[in-house]
mmCIF file of C-alpha atoms (C1' of nucleotides) in Angstrom:
data_model
loop_
_atom_site.group_PDB
_atom_site.id
_atom_site.type_symbol
_atom_site.label_atom_id
_atom_site.label_comp_id
_atom_site.label_asym_id
_atom_site.label_seq_id
_atom_site.Cartn_x
_atom_site.Cartn_y
_atom_site.Cartn_z
ATOM 1 C CA UNK A 784 -0.017 -0.003 -0.003
ATOM 2 C CA UNK A 785 1.403 3.347 -1.041
ATOM 3 C CA UNK A 786 1.745 6.350 1.280
ATOM 4 C CA UNK A 787 -0.900 8.068 -0.753
ATOM 5 C CA UNK A 788 -3.356 5.360 -0.208
ATOM 6 C CA UNK A 789 -2.572 5.441 3.514
ATOM 7 C CA UNK A 790 -3.306 9.096 3.632
ATOM 8 C CA UNK A 791 -6.534 8.694 1.818
ATOM 9 C CA UNK A 792 -7.672 6.148 4.371
ATOM 10 C CA UNK A 793 -6.676 8.283 7.268
ATOM 11 C CA UNK A 794 -8.512 11.304 5.973
ATOM 12 C CA UNK A 795 -11.571 9.464 4.953
ATOM 13 C CA UNK A 796 -11.849 8.051 8.484
ATOM 14 C CA UNK A 797 -12.022 11.705 9.794
ATOM 15 C CA UNK A 798 -15.082 12.477 7.792
ATOM 16 C CA UNK A 799 -17.941 13.034 10.375
ATOM 17 C CA UNK A 800 -21.314 11.384 10.323
ATOM 18 C CA UNK A 801 -23.713 13.133 8.039
ATOM 19 C CA UNK A 802 -21.115 14.894 5.967
ATOM 20 C CA UNK A 803 -19.760 14.387 2.507
ATOM 21 C CA UNK A 804 -16.618 15.225 0.454
ATOM 22 C CA UNK A 805 -15.546 14.963 -3.069
ATOM 23 C CA UNK A 806 -12.801 12.723 -4.551
ATOM 24 C CA UNK A 807 -10.719 15.771 -5.617
ATOM 25 C CA UNK A 808 -11.008 17.303 -2.235
ATOM 26 C CA UNK A 809 -9.444 14.145 -0.588
ATOM 27 C CA UNK A 810 -6.777 14.105 -3.236
ATOM 28 C CA UNK A 811 -5.940 17.792 -2.382
ATOM 29 C CA UNK A 812 -5.701 17.019 1.293
ATOM 30 C CA UNK A 813 -3.250 14.192 0.298
ATOM 31 C CA UNK A 814 -1.071 16.594 -1.556
ATOM 32 C CA UNK A 815 -1.980 15.307 -4.971
ATOM 33 C CA UNK A 816 -4.443 17.769 -6.508
ATOM 34 C CA UNK A 817 -4.726 15.718 -9.780
ATOM 35 C CA UNK A 818 -5.247 12.295 -8.195
ATOM 36 C CA UNK A 819 -8.951 12.223 -7.781
ATOM 37 C CA UNK A 820 -9.285 9.039 -9.771
ATOM 38 C CA UNK A 821 -6.798 7.352 -7.600
ATOM 39 C CA UNK A 822 -8.732 8.226 -4.548
ATOM 40 C CA UNK A 823 -11.705 6.408 -6.170
ATOM 41 C CA UNK A 824 -9.544 3.489 -6.959
ATOM 42 C CA UNK A 825 -8.358 3.320 -3.328
ATOM 43 C CA UNK A 826 -11.782 3.282 -1.976
ATOM 44 C CA UNK A 827 -12.713 0.536 -4.375
ATOM 45 C CA UNK A 828 -9.971 -1.913 -3.858
ATOM 46 C CA UNK A 829 -9.116 -1.194 -0.221
ATOM 47 C CA UNK A 830 -11.087 -3.525 2.138
ATOM 48 C CA UNK A 831 -10.275 -1.620 5.320
ATOM 49 C CA UNK A 832 -12.931 -0.170 7.506
ATOM 50 C CA UNK A 833 -13.671 3.389 6.500
ATOM 51 C CA UNK A 834 -16.742 5.459 5.600
ATOM 52 C CA UNK A 835 -16.196 5.312 1.911
ATOM 53 C CA UNK A 836 -19.842 6.297 1.199
ATOM 54 C CA UNK A 837 -19.130 9.778 2.418
ATOM 55 C CA UNK A 838 -17.101 10.427 -0.747
ATOM 56 C CA UNK A 839 -18.845 11.487 -3.916
ATOM 57 C CA UNK A 840 -17.878 13.411 -7.066
ATOM 58 C CA UNK A 841 -17.730 17.247 -6.959
ATOM 59 C CA UNK A 842 -21.220 17.803 -8.423
ATOM 60 C CA UNK A 843 -22.837 15.917 -5.616
ATOM 61 C CA UNK A 844 -23.472 12.758 -7.532
ATOM 62 C CA UNK A 845 -22.836 9.124 -6.633
ATOM 63 C CA UNK A 846 -20.460 8.210 -9.384
ATOM 64 C CA UNK A 847 -20.452 4.415 -9.285
ATOM 65 C CA UNK A 848 -21.413 3.006 -12.625
ATOM 66 C CA UNK A 849 -21.358 -0.180 -14.600
ATOM 67 C CA UNK A 850 -21.492 -3.468 -12.763
ATOM 68 C CA UNK A 851 -21.250 -1.919 -9.282
ATOM 69 C CA UNK A 852 -24.972 -1.091 -9.182
ATOM 70 C CA UNK A 853 -25.249 -2.849 -5.883
ATOM 71 C CA UNK A 854 -22.655 -0.700 -4.233
ATOM 72 C CA UNK A 855 -24.160 2.332 -5.866
ATOM 73 C CA UNK A 856 -27.527 1.679 -4.205
ATOM 74 C CA UNK A 857 -25.865 0.828 -0.962
ATOM 75 C CA UNK A 858 -24.074 4.197 -0.854
ATOM 76 C CA UNK A 859 -27.376 5.917 -1.518
ATOM 77 C CA UNK A 860 -28.929 4.025 1.335
ATOM 78 C CA UNK A 861 -26.078 4.728 3.738
ATOM 79 C CA UNK A 862 -26.075 8.463 2.982
ATOM 80 C CA UNK A 863 -29.805 8.634 3.272
ATOM 81 C CA UNK A 864 -29.444 6.893 6.745
ATOM 82 C CA UNK A 865 -27.245 9.793 7.852
ATOM 83 C CA UNK A 866 -29.813 12.392 6.940
ATOM 84 C CA UNK A 867 -28.650 13.282 3.472
ATOM 85 C CA UNK A 868 -31.599 13.360 1.095
ATOM 86 C CA UNK A 869 -30.683 11.891 -2.334
ATOM 87 C CA UNK A 870 -32.994 11.978 -5.394
ATOM 88 C CA UNK A 871 -33.629 9.208 -7.778
ATOM 89 C CA UNK A 872 -30.905 10.416 -10.030
ATOM 90 C CA UNK A 873 -28.376 9.778 -7.291
ATOM 91 C CA UNK A 874 -27.691 13.485 -6.826
ATOM 92 C CA UNK A 875 -27.843 15.827 -3.858
ATOM 93 C CA UNK A 876 -26.705 19.274 -2.826
ATOM 94 C CA UNK A 877 -23.210 18.625 -1.776
ATOM 95 C CA UNK A 878 -22.502 22.164 -0.686
ATOM 96 C CA UNK A 879 -25.128 21.806 1.902
ATOM 97 C CA UNK A 880 -23.441 18.784 3.461
ATOM 98 C CA UNK A 881 -19.801 19.266 2.447
ATOM 99 C CA UNK A 882 -17.224 18.572 5.138
ATOM 100 C CA UNK A 883 -14.390 21.090 5.387
ATOM 101 C CA UNK A 884 -11.244 20.027 7.189
ATOM 102 C CA UNK A 885 -10.421 22.470 9.999
ATOM 103 C CA UNK A 886 -7.531 24.719 9.206
ATOM 104 C CA UNK A 887 -5.401 23.415 12.176
ATOM 105 C CA UNK A 888 -5.775 19.927 10.798
ATOM 106 C CA UNK A 889 -4.847 20.949 7.313
ATOM 107 C CA UNK A 890 -1.595 22.433 8.785
ATOM 108 C CA UNK A 891 -0.666 19.023 10.213
ATOM 109 C CA UNK A 892 -0.684 17.321 6.817
ATOM 110 C CA UNK A 893 2.953 18.001 6.120
ATOM 111 C CA UNK A 894 2.315 19.805 2.877
ATOM 112 C CA UNK A 895 4.015 22.663 1.271
ATOM 113 C CA UNK A 896 2.822 26.164 2.071
ATOM 114 C CA UNK A 897 1.763 26.576 -1.496
ATOM 115 C CA UNK A 898 -0.524 23.509 -1.263
ATOM 116 C CA UNK A 899 -1.912 24.539 2.085
ATOM 117 C CA UNK A 900 -2.801 27.942 0.668
ATOM 118 C CA UNK A 901 -4.444 26.269 -2.290
ATOM 119 C CA UNK A 902 -6.541 24.068 0.033
ATOM 120 C CA UNK A 903 -7.614 26.933 2.185
ATOM 121 C CA UNK A 904 -8.418 29.025 -0.852
ATOM 122 C CA UNK A 905 -10.672 26.348 -2.251
ATOM 123 C CA UNK A 906 -12.198 24.866 0.977
ATOM 124 C CA UNK A 907 -12.418 27.485 3.646
ATOM 125 C CA UNK A 908 -14.417 27.027 6.806
ATOM 126 C CA UNK A 909 -15.988 30.426 6.311
ATOM 127 C CA UNK A 910 -16.939 30.362 2.667
ATOM 128 C CA UNK A 911 -19.244 32.707 0.998
ATOM 129 C CA UNK A 912 -22.209 30.558 1.494
ATOM 130 C CA UNK A 913 -24.316 30.471 4.695
ATOM 131 C "C1'" DA B 679 7.171 -0.377 -23.942
ATOM 132 C "C1'" DT B 680 2.520 1.282 -25.468
ATOM 133 C "C1'" DA B 681 -2.301 1.806 -25.069
ATOM 134 C "C1'" DA B 682 -6.704 1.452 -22.820
ATOM 135 C "C1'" DT B 683 -9.455 2.067 -18.489
ATOM 136 C "C1'" DG B 684 -11.511 4.188 -14.453
ATOM 137 C "C1'" DA B 685 -15.967 5.134 -7.516
ATOM 138 C "C1'" DC B 686 -12.795 12.128 -11.194
ATOM 139 C "C1'" DA B 687 -12.283 17.545 -12.139
ATOM 140 C "C1'" DT B 688 -12.562 21.512 -14.744
ATOM 141 C "C1'" DG B 689 -13.044 24.563 -18.553
ATOM 142 C "C1'" DT B 690 -15.703 25.305 -23.042
ATOM 143 C "C1'" DT B 691 -19.644 24.980 -25.928
ATOM 144 C "C1'" DT C 684 -28.048 23.856 -17.309
ATOM 145 C "C1'" DA C 685 -26.117 20.115 -19.715
ATOM 146 C "C1'" DA C 686 -23.272 17.848 -22.891
ATOM 147 C "C1'" DC C 687 -18.413 17.572 -24.608
ATOM 148 C "C1'" DA C 688 -13.489 17.719 -24.533
ATOM 149 C "C1'" DT C 689 -9.139 17.618 -22.236
ATOM 150 C "C1'" DG C 690 -6.113 16.637 -18.304
ATOM 151 C "C1'" DC C 691 -4.680 13.128 -14.832
ATOM 152 C "C1'" DC C 692 -2.160 9.062 -13.079
ATOM 153 C "C1'" DA C 693 -1.977 4.202 -11.028
ATOM 154 C "C1'" DT C 694 -3.341 -0.209 -12.703
ATOM 155 C "C1'" DT C 695 -4.165 -3.599 -16.489
ATOM 156 C "C1'" DA C 696 -3.981 -5.530 -20.785
#
DNA sequence: ATAATGACATGTT
DNA sequence: TAACATGCCATTA
């Protein structure tokens, strides 16, 4: 298992109940802004215990396709159970439920200052919305 | 070694 | 708003 995958797992485990994040967001926290697909790959093949269902794509859609229909429906069910309402098209308002890592946690990630700034600029705890 | 394939993201149309 | 195109990068073939 690569260090990247280990980070993915660590971070996914910190996502609180009832919240959701995107693949790209996790990738960013891991210091690999372009590795969203690898996050998905990790969640799929890693059998360790983690709340994988709290990770969706950036438009708030469950993006499991093809022959993983069972998992797709399971994810919808699990999210619904945590209070996130999901429509028949497997989409929901991610901004309403998006989890933002606290700034002090971001600073513990051992990333370059440049990347930290990038993270805070994109996912700030006090965004425009409220 | 080269090319195709994804639980993705983002900018253009 | 939604479809399309391009960029990404580890894994597979």
